[in-house]
Amino acid sequence: MPELPEVEVTRRGVAPHLEGQPVTGVVLRHSGLRWPFPVGLEALVAGHTVRSTGRRGKYLLINFDHGTLIVHLGMSGHLRILPPGIAPQKHDHFDLLVGGQVMRMTDPRRFGAILWHDSADGSIEEHMLLRSLGLEPLEDRFSALELFRQTRNRSAPIKQVLLAGDIVVGVGNIYASESLFKARINPKTPAQRISLARLERLVVAIRETLAAAIEQGGSSLRDFIAVNGQSGYFQQSYFVYNRTGQPCRVCSTPIRQIKQGQRSTFYCVNCQK
């Protein structure tokens, strides 16, 4: 599944083609993806100008004066910017015609979403899918002190707390494993037992890990393709993720794999104590 870096890479890829450009049409090739397409979507956006793009967690936000188009890539979706006239393929479900180009969404599993939030319904942050999301990890509000405060009553393992998304959003499975390694924290440690000093290292590690992944175009997840058609290269920098049995890049101890909440966790038993 595309995680925060992949979605941010996508946002940065489409932004120059969308921002400040008028929408001239919409093409819907099914009734919907995970949820039905908004009723009358073309009438809602055609003739209006894209003012800005944003991201909240794994949701891409395309902002207009009167509302926001919410895009989720699901398990396998990706966006491409194409010239007009390119014939759609089997899994191409949605086109946004903007600025003389086409933003096309491809989603083989159809777990993604195209939704509309009208400004008359309040702030985009009040949308039902966004209102319970945690802090953005790359913003200043996400701090060690805030993480410390919100984990004092959390007995769940720190890896699971990071994935839950109610304290901090967008730190998915790959980047949680890598961040915990960088901070030298065992993923099985109960969150409430981690000191403020160690959480300070974790916050720095999360920010550095996500920033590096964005810079390298994300990870080459099986179904993720960036807007320019290329895959990311961050997987070449993994310290622990998907390296079961391989020597730790720091101490040479074999990387261990366990299951936490039906997700695979990778860590070094020597470096992460």
Tab-separated table of N, CA and C in Angstrom, residues 140-262:
chain	number	residue	atom	x	y	z
A	140	ASP	N	5.746	20.648	12.870
A	140	ASP	CA	6.322	20.969	14.175
A	140	ASP	C	5.453	20.503	15.340
A	141	ARG	N	4.144	20.407	15.131
A	141	ARG	CA	3.263	19.996	16.225
A	141	ARG	C	3.558	18.581	16.706
A	142	PHE	N	4.122	17.758	15.837
A	142	PHE	CA	4.517	16.410	16.231
A	142	PHE	C	5.867	16.502	16.943
A	143	SER	N	5.827	16.347	18.249
A	143	SER	CA	7.034	16.507	19.061
A	143	SER	C	7.177	15.334	20.010
A	144	ALA	N	8.363	15.180	20.558
A	144	ALA	CA	8.601	14.122	21.536
A	144	ALA	C	7.732	14.319	22.777
A	145	LEU	N	7.563	15.574	23.178
A	145	LEU	CA	6.746	15.848	24.355
A	145	LEU	C	5.298	15.439	24.117
A	146	GLU	N	4.762	15.722	22.928
A	146	GLU	CA	3.398	15.335	22.612
A	146	GLU	C	3.275	13.811	22.526
A	147	LEU	N	4.251	13.165	21.924
A	147	LEU	CA	4.245	11.704	21.846
A	147	LEU	C	4.345	11.089	23.236
A	148	PHE	N	5.160	11.675	24.086
A	148	PHE	CA	5.288	11.213	25.476
A	148	PHE	C	3.949	11.338	26.197
A	149	ARG	N	3.300	12.483	26.042
A	149	ARG	CA	2.030	12.720	26.728
A	149	ARG	C	0.962	11.716	26.300
A	150	GLN	N	0.926	11.411	25.023
A	150	GLN	CA	-0.148	10.571	24.513
A	150	GLN	C	0.126	9.075	24.627
A	151	THR	N	1.323	8.709	25.064
A	151	THR	CA	1.617	7.274	25.200
A	151	THR	C	1.693	6.806	26.642
A	152	ARG	N	1.454	7.673	27.606
A	152	ARG	CA	1.625	7.252	29.005
A	152	ARG	C	0.625	6.172	29.411
A	153	ASN	N	-0.517	6.109	28.755
A	153	ASN	CA	-1.507	5.085	29.084
A	153	ASN	C	-1.613	4.020	27.996
A	154	ARG	N	-0.609	3.957	27.138
A	154	ARG	CA	-0.626	2.986	26.049
A	154	ARG	C	0.296	1.816	26.389
A	155	SER	N	-0.302	0.666	26.661
A	155	SER	CA	0.487	-0.530	26.964
A	155	SER	C	0.819	-1.335	25.716
A	156	ALA	N	0.241	-0.972	24.585
A	156	ALA	CA	0.507	-1.673	23.328
A	156	ALA	C	1.951	-1.446	22.897
A	157	PRO	N	2.524	-2.363	22.126
A	157	PRO	CA	3.888	-2.171	21.613
A	157	PRO	C	3.993	-0.894	20.792
A	158	ILE	N	5.134	-0.233	20.880
A	158	ILE	CA	5.316	1.053	20.217
A	158	ILE	C	5.088	0.955	18.712
A	159	LYS	N	5.460	-0.160	18.110
A	159	LYS	CA	5.223	-0.308	16.659
A	159	LYS	C	3.730	-0.222	16.357
A	160	GLN	N	2.901	-0.882	17.145
A	160	GLN	CA	1.460	-0.860	16.928
A	160	GLN	C	0.877	0.523	17.175
A	161	VAL	N	1.410	1.228	18.141
A	161	VAL	CA	0.940	2.586	18.436
A	161	VAL	C	1.238	3.512	17.255
A	162	LEU	N	2.406	3.357	16.663
A	162	LEU	CA	2.748	4.186	15.503
A	162	LEU	C	1.823	3.898	14.327
A	163	LEU	N	1.470	2.636	14.128
A	163	LEU	CA	0.634	2.264	12.996
A	163	LEU	C	-0.831	2.653	13.189
A	164	ALA	N	-1.251	2.846	14.440
A	164	ALA	CA	-2.667	3.102	14.714
A	164	ALA	C	-3.169	4.379	14.046
A	165	GLY	N	-2.313	5.390	13.954
A	165	GLY	CA	-2.671	6.609	13.231
A	165	GLY	C	-3.423	7.649	14.019
A	166	ASP	N	-3.738	7.384	15.284
A	166	ASP	CA	-4.493	8.380	16.052
A	166	ASP	C	-3.584	9.358	16.789
A	167	ILE	N	-2.314	9.015	16.971
A	167	ILE	CA	-1.349	9.941	17.560
A	167	ILE	C	-0.547	10.625	16.457
A	168	VAL	N	0.019	9.833	15.591
A	168	VAL	CA	0.757	10.353	14.447
A	168	VAL	C	0.287	9.577	13.222
A	169	VAL	N	0.130	10.269	12.117
A	169	VAL	CA	-0.476	9.681	10.933
A	169	VAL	C	0.579	9.430	9.866
A	170	GLY	N	0.394	8.353	9.103
A	170	GLY	CA	1.217	8.140	7.923
A	170	GLY	C	2.509	7.390	8.129
A	171	VAL	N	2.805	6.975	9.376
A	171	VAL	CA	4.015	6.187	9.620
A	171	VAL	C	3.630	4.719	9.439
A	172	GLY	N	3.612	4.270	8.202
A	172	GLY	CA	3.179	2.917	7.884
A	172	GLY	C	4.211	1.871	8.241
A	173	ASN	N	3.958	0.654	7.825
A	173	ASN	CA	4.727	-0.494	8.272
A	173	ASN	C	6.210	-0.399	7.933
A	174	ILE	N	6.504	-0.035	6.701
A	174	ILE	CA	7.910	0.050	6.295
A	174	ILE	C	8.648	1.085	7.133
A	175	TYR	N	8.069	2.263	7.214
A	175	TYR	CA	8.782	3.387	7.820
A	175	TYR	C	8.772	3.323	9.341
A	176	ALA	N	7.814	2.627	9.921
A	176	ALA	CA	7.845	2.404	11.368
A	176	ALA	C	9.008	1.483	11.729
A	177	SER	N	9.171	0.403	10.969
A	177	SER	CA	10.287	-0.512	11.234
A	177	SER	C	11.625	0.194	11.083
A	178	GLU	N	11.770	0.974	10.019
A	178	GLU	CA	13.030	1.657	9.776
A	178	GLU	C	13.300	2.737	10.830
A	179	SER	N	12.265	3.462	11.238
A	179	SER	CA	12.436	4.519	12.234
A	179	SER	C	12.805	3.953	13.597
A	180	LEU	N	12.152	2.862	13.979
A	180	LEU	CA	12.469	2.252	15.268
A	180	LEU	C	13.897	1.728	15.289
A	181	PHE	N	14.360	1.213	14.163
A	181	PHE	CA	15.761	0.791	14.106
A	181	PHE	C	16.686	1.988	14.270
A	182	LYS	N	16.391	3.036	13.562
A	182	LYS	CA	17.244	4.228	13.617
A	182	LYS	C	17.296	4.803	15.026
A	183	ALA	N	16.176	4.695	15.767
A	183	ALA	CA	16.108	5.207	17.140
A	183	ALA	C	16.593	4.187	18.161
A	184	ARG	N	16.922	2.978	17.699
A	184	ARG	CA	17.406	1.888	18.559
A	184	ARG	C	16.365	1.482	19.616
A	185	ILE	N	15.109	1.378	19.187
A	185	ILE	CA	14.020	0.985	20.079
A	185	ILE	C	13.438	-0.336	19.600
A	186	ASN	N	13.287	-1.285	20.499
A	186	ASN	CA	12.687	-2.568	20.166
A	186	ASN	C	11.208	-2.362	19.845
A	187	PRO	N	10.719	-2.869	18.718
A	187	PRO	CA	9.323	-2.637	18.332
A	187	PRO	C	8.306	-3.263	19.280
A	188	LYS	N	8.752	-4.187	20.122
A	188	LYS	CA	7.836	-4.854	21.071
A	188	LYS	C	7.707	-4.091	22.387
A	189	THR	N	8.491	-3.047	22.589
A	189	THR	CA	8.465	-2.309	23.850
A	189	THR	C	7.126	-1.618	24.051
A	190	PRO	N	6.474	-1.809	25.218
A	190	PRO	CA	5.236	-1.070	25.488
A	190	PRO	C	5.469	0.436	25.387
A	191	ALA	N	4.588	1.112	24.706
A	191	ALA	CA	4.785	2.542	24.450
A	191	ALA	C	4.947	3.334	25.734
A	192	GLN	N	4.192	2.985	26.771
A	192	GLN	CA	4.214	3.756	28.004
A	192	GLN	C	5.535	3.633	28.768
A	193	ARG	N	6.366	2.667	28.398
A	193	ARG	CA	7.643	2.457	29.096
A	193	ARG	C	8.801	3.196	28.434
A	194	ILE	N	8.551	3.858	27.330
A	194	ILE	CA	9.638	4.529	26.610
A	194	ILE	C	9.807	5.948	27.155
A	195	SER	N	11.017	6.284	27.511
A	195	SER	CA	11.293	7.578	28.137
A	195	SER	C	11.201	8.715	27.129
A	196	LEU	N	11.120	9.925	27.666
A	196	LEU	CA	11.068	11.115	26.822
A	196	LEU	C	12.326	11.217	25.966
A	197	ALA	N	13.466	10.899	26.542
A	197	ALA	CA	14.722	10.990	25.798
A	197	ALA	C	14.719	10.035	24.607
A	198	ARG	N	14.204	8.835	24.804
A	198	ARG	CA	14.166	7.874	23.702
A	198	ARG	C	13.112	8.273	22.664
A	199	LEU	N	12.024	8.875	23.123
A	199	LEU	CA	11.013	9.359	22.176
A	199	LEU	C	11.545	10.524	21.360
A	200	GLU	N	12.426	11.323	21.939
A	200	GLU	CA	13.055	12.399	21.169
A	200	GLU	C	13.858	11.812	20.011
A	201	ARG	N	14.572	10.721	20.274
A	201	ARG	CA	15.316	10.058	19.201
A	201	ARG	C	14.352	9.491	18.160
A	202	LEU	N	13.211	8.977	18.618
A	202	LEU	CA	12.251	8.377	17.695
A	202	LEU	C	11.625	9.430	16.785
A	203	VAL	N	11.264	10.565	17.337
A	203	VAL	CA	10.666	11.627	16.519
A	203	VAL	C	11.650	12.082	15.443
A	204	VAL	N	12.900	12.262	15.826
A	204	VAL	CA	13.924	12.639	14.844
A	204	VAL	C	14.071	11.552	13.788
A	205	ALA	N	14.063	10.299	14.226
A	205	ALA	CA	14.226	9.177	13.298
A	205	ALA	C	13.064	9.097	12.313
A	206	ILE	N	11.848	9.311	12.805
A	206	ILE	CA	10.671	9.279	11.925
A	206	ILE	C	10.782	10.367	10.869
A	207	ARG	N	11.118	11.567	11.295
A	207	ARG	CA	11.220	12.679	10.351
A	207	ARG	C	12.316	12.433	9.319
A	208	GLU	N	13.464	11.976	9.779
A	208	GLU	CA	14.571	11.740	8.859
A	208	GLU	C	14.260	10.606	7.896
A	209	THR	N	13.623	9.560	8.394
A	209	THR	CA	13.295	8.407	7.548
A	209	THR	C	12.282	8.792	6.478
A	210	LEU	N	11.229	9.496	6.862
A	210	LEU	CA	10.214	9.902	5.894
A	210	LEU	C	10.779	10.897	4.883
A	211	ALA	N	11.577	11.840	5.371
A	211	ALA	CA	12.164	12.834	4.468
A	211	ALA	C	13.079	12.169	3.447
A	212	ALA	N	13.862	11.185	3.897
A	212	ALA	CA	14.752	10.479	2.981
A	212	ALA	C	13.955	9.683	1.958
A	213	ALA	N	12.871	9.064	2.395
A	213	ALA	CA	12.045	8.291	1.473
A	213	ALA	C	11.411	9.183	0.414
A	214	ILE	N	10.922	10.346	0.834
A	214	ILE	CA	10.340	11.291	-0.125
A	214	ILE	C	11.392	11.743	-1.122
A	215	GLU	N	12.570	12.067	-0.627
A	215	GLU	CA	13.649	12.536	-1.490
A	215	GLU	C	14.030	11.486	-2.536
A	216	GLN	N	13.939	10.205	-2.148
A	216	GLN	CA	14.317	9.116	-3.057
A	216	GLN	C	13.129	8.563	-3.846
A	217	GLY	N	11.998	9.276	-3.789
A	217	GLY	CA	10.856	8.868	-4.600
A	217	GLY	C	10.016	7.780	-3.994
A	218	GLY	N	10.117	7.572	-2.674
A	218	GLY	CA	9.339	6.515	-2.033
A	218	GLY	C	9.993	5.165	-2.197
A	219	SER	N	9.232	4.123	-1.884
A	219	SER	CA	9.720	2.756	-2.011
A	219	SER	C	9.087	2.090	-3.216
A	220	SER	N	9.792	1.159	-3.779
A	220	SER	CA	9.260	0.437	-4.939
A	220	SER	C	8.303	-0.657	-4.482
A	221	LEU	N	7.188	-0.232	-3.903
A	221	LEU	CA	6.150	-1.175	-3.549
A	221	LEU	C	5.623	-1.822	-4.823
A	222	ARG	N	5.117	-3.020	-4.694
A	222	ARG	CA	4.753	-3.801	-5.876
A	222	ARG	C	3.848	-3.052	-6.832
A	223	ASP	N	2.886	-2.289	-6.301
A	223	ASP	CA	1.899	-1.656	-7.158
A	223	ASP	C	2.092	-0.157	-7.309
A	224	PHE	N	3.082	0.422	-6.639
A	224	PHE	CA	3.211	1.877	-6.668
A	224	PHE	C	4.074	2.334	-7.824
A	225	ILE	N	3.570	3.301	-8.571
A	225	ILE	CA	4.312	3.948	-9.639
A	225	ILE	C	4.127	5.448	-9.454
A	226	ALA	N	5.222	6.187	-9.501
A	226	ALA	CA	5.133	7.634	-9.336
A	226	ALA	C	4.512	8.262	-10.584
A	227	VAL	N	4.206	9.545	-10.480
A	227	VAL	CA	3.539	10.255	-11.574
A	227	VAL	C	4.357	10.190	-12.861
A	228	ASN	N	5.684	10.187	-12.728
A	228	ASN	CA	6.548	10.148	-13.910
A	228	ASN	C	6.783	8.728	-14.425
A	229	GLY	N	6.101	7.750	-13.824
A	229	GLY	CA	6.206	6.373	-14.289
A	229	GLY	C	7.340	5.585	-13.669
A	230	GLN	N	8.110	6.221	-12.784
A	230	GLN	CA	9.238	5.539	-12.166
A	230	GLN	C	8.888	5.069	-10.758
A	231	SER	N	9.622	4.057	-10.290
A	231	SER	CA	9.481	3.586	-8.921
A	231	SER	C	10.495	4.291	-8.034
A	232	GLY	N	10.234	4.273	-6.719
A	232	GLY	CA	11.159	4.894	-5.780
A	232	GLY	C	12.357	3.997	-5.507
A	233	TYR	N	13.352	4.594	-4.858
A	233	TYR	CA	14.596	3.874	-4.614
A	233	TYR	C	14.923	3.726	-3.133
A	234	PHE	N	13.998	4.127	-2.257
A	234	PHE	CA	14.319	4.084	-0.828
A	234	PHE	C	14.555	2.663	-0.344
A	235	GLN	N	13.956	1.662	-1.017
A	235	GLN	CA	14.122	0.283	-0.578
A	235	GLN	C	15.594	-0.138	-0.609
A	236	GLN	N	16.403	0.527	-1.409
A	236	GLN	CA	17.822	0.200	-1.462
A	236	GLN	C	18.546	0.632	-0.194
A	237	SER	N	17.870	1.459	0.625
A	237	SER	CA	18.474	1.963	1.858
A	237	SER	C	17.933	1.280	3.107
A	238	TYR	N	17.054	0.294	2.950
A	238	TYR	CA	16.473	-0.355	4.119
A	238	TYR	C	17.565	-0.911	5.041
A	239	PHE	N	17.390	-0.652	6.326
A	239	PHE	CA	18.259	-1.265	7.325
A	239	PHE	C	17.679	-2.587	7.827
A	240	VAL	N	16.355	-2.658	7.975
A	240	VAL	CA	15.759	-3.878	8.525
A	240	VAL	C	14.593	-4.407	7.701
A	241	TYR	N	13.791	-3.531	7.115
A	241	TYR	CA	12.561	-3.977	6.467
A	241	TYR	C	12.854	-4.976	5.350
A	242	ASN	N	12.162	-6.111	5.409
A	242	ASN	CA	12.248	-7.159	4.386
A	242	ASN	C	13.661	-7.728	4.243
A	243	ARG	N	14.434	-7.677	5.334
A	243	ARG	CA	15.810	-8.202	5.300
A	243	ARG	C	15.983	-9.365	6.266
A	244	THR	N	14.951	-10.167	6.431
A	244	THR	CA	14.975	-11.291	7.368
A	244	THR	C	16.186	-12.189	7.122
A	245	GLY	N	16.951	-12.426	8.204
A	245	GLY	CA	18.097	-13.319	8.133
A	245	GLY	C	19.362	-12.693	7.588
A	246	GLN	N	19.244	-11.525	6.995
A	246	GLN	CA	20.431	-10.851	6.479
A	246	GLN	C	21.145	-10.134	7.622
A	247	PRO	N	22.450	-9.919	7.499
A	247	PRO	CA	23.184	-9.284	8.596
A	247	PRO	C	22.797	-7.815	8.770
A	248	CYS	N	22.665	-7.412	10.007
A	248	CYS	CA	22.414	-6.010	10.324
A	248	CYS	C	23.533	-5.162	9.729
A	249	ARG	N	23.181	-4.041	9.156
A	249	ARG	CA	24.176	-3.176	8.526
A	249	ARG	C	25.068	-2.484	9.554
A	250	VAL	N	24.674	-2.571	10.842
A	250	VAL	CA	25.465	-1.936	11.901
A	250	VAL	C	26.305	-2.949	12.663
A	251	CYS	N	25.681	-4.085	13.079
A	251	CYS	CA	26.380	-5.023	13.964
A	251	CYS	C	26.508	-6.431	13.400
A	252	SER	N	25.929	-6.705	12.246
A	252	SER	CA	25.999	-8.005	11.556
A	252	SER	C	25.113	-9.096	12.162
A	253	THR	N	24.354	-8.784	13.205
A	253	THR	CA	23.399	-9.748	13.749
A	253	THR	C	22.290	-9.982	12.720
A	254	PRO	N	21.858	-11.227	12.513
A	254	PRO	CA	20.783	-11.477	11.535
A	254	PRO	C	19.498	-10.726	11.896
A	255	ILE	N	18.898	-10.098	10.905
A	255	ILE	CA	17.645	-9.384	11.119
A	255	ILE	C	16.533	-10.382	11.394
A	256	ARG	N	15.711	-10.065	12.388
A	256	ARG	CA	14.628	-10.961	12.797
A	256	ARG	C	13.283	-10.420	12.293
A	257	GLN	N	12.367	-11.330	11.974
A	257	GLN	CA	11.017	-10.977	11.537
A	257	GLN	C	10.000	-11.589	12.484
A	258	ILE	N	9.044	-10.788	12.936
A	258	ILE	CA	7.956	-11.272	13.770
A	258	ILE	C	6.644	-10.708	13.228
A	259	LYS	N	5.527	-11.214	13.754
A	259	LYS	CA	4.211	-10.698	13.399
A	259	LYS	C	3.677	-9.856	14.546
A	260	GLN	N	3.202	-8.666	14.211
A	260	GLN	CA	2.535	-7.798	15.175
A	260	GLN	C	1.250	-7.301	14.532
A	261	GLY	N	0.115	-7.720	15.084
A	261	GLY	CA	-1.164	-7.283	14.527
A	261	GLY	C	-1.320	-7.640	13.071
A	262	GLN	N	-0.916	-8.841	12.692
A	262	GLN	CA	-1.029	-9.346	11.316
A	262	GLN	C	-0.080	-8.658	10.344
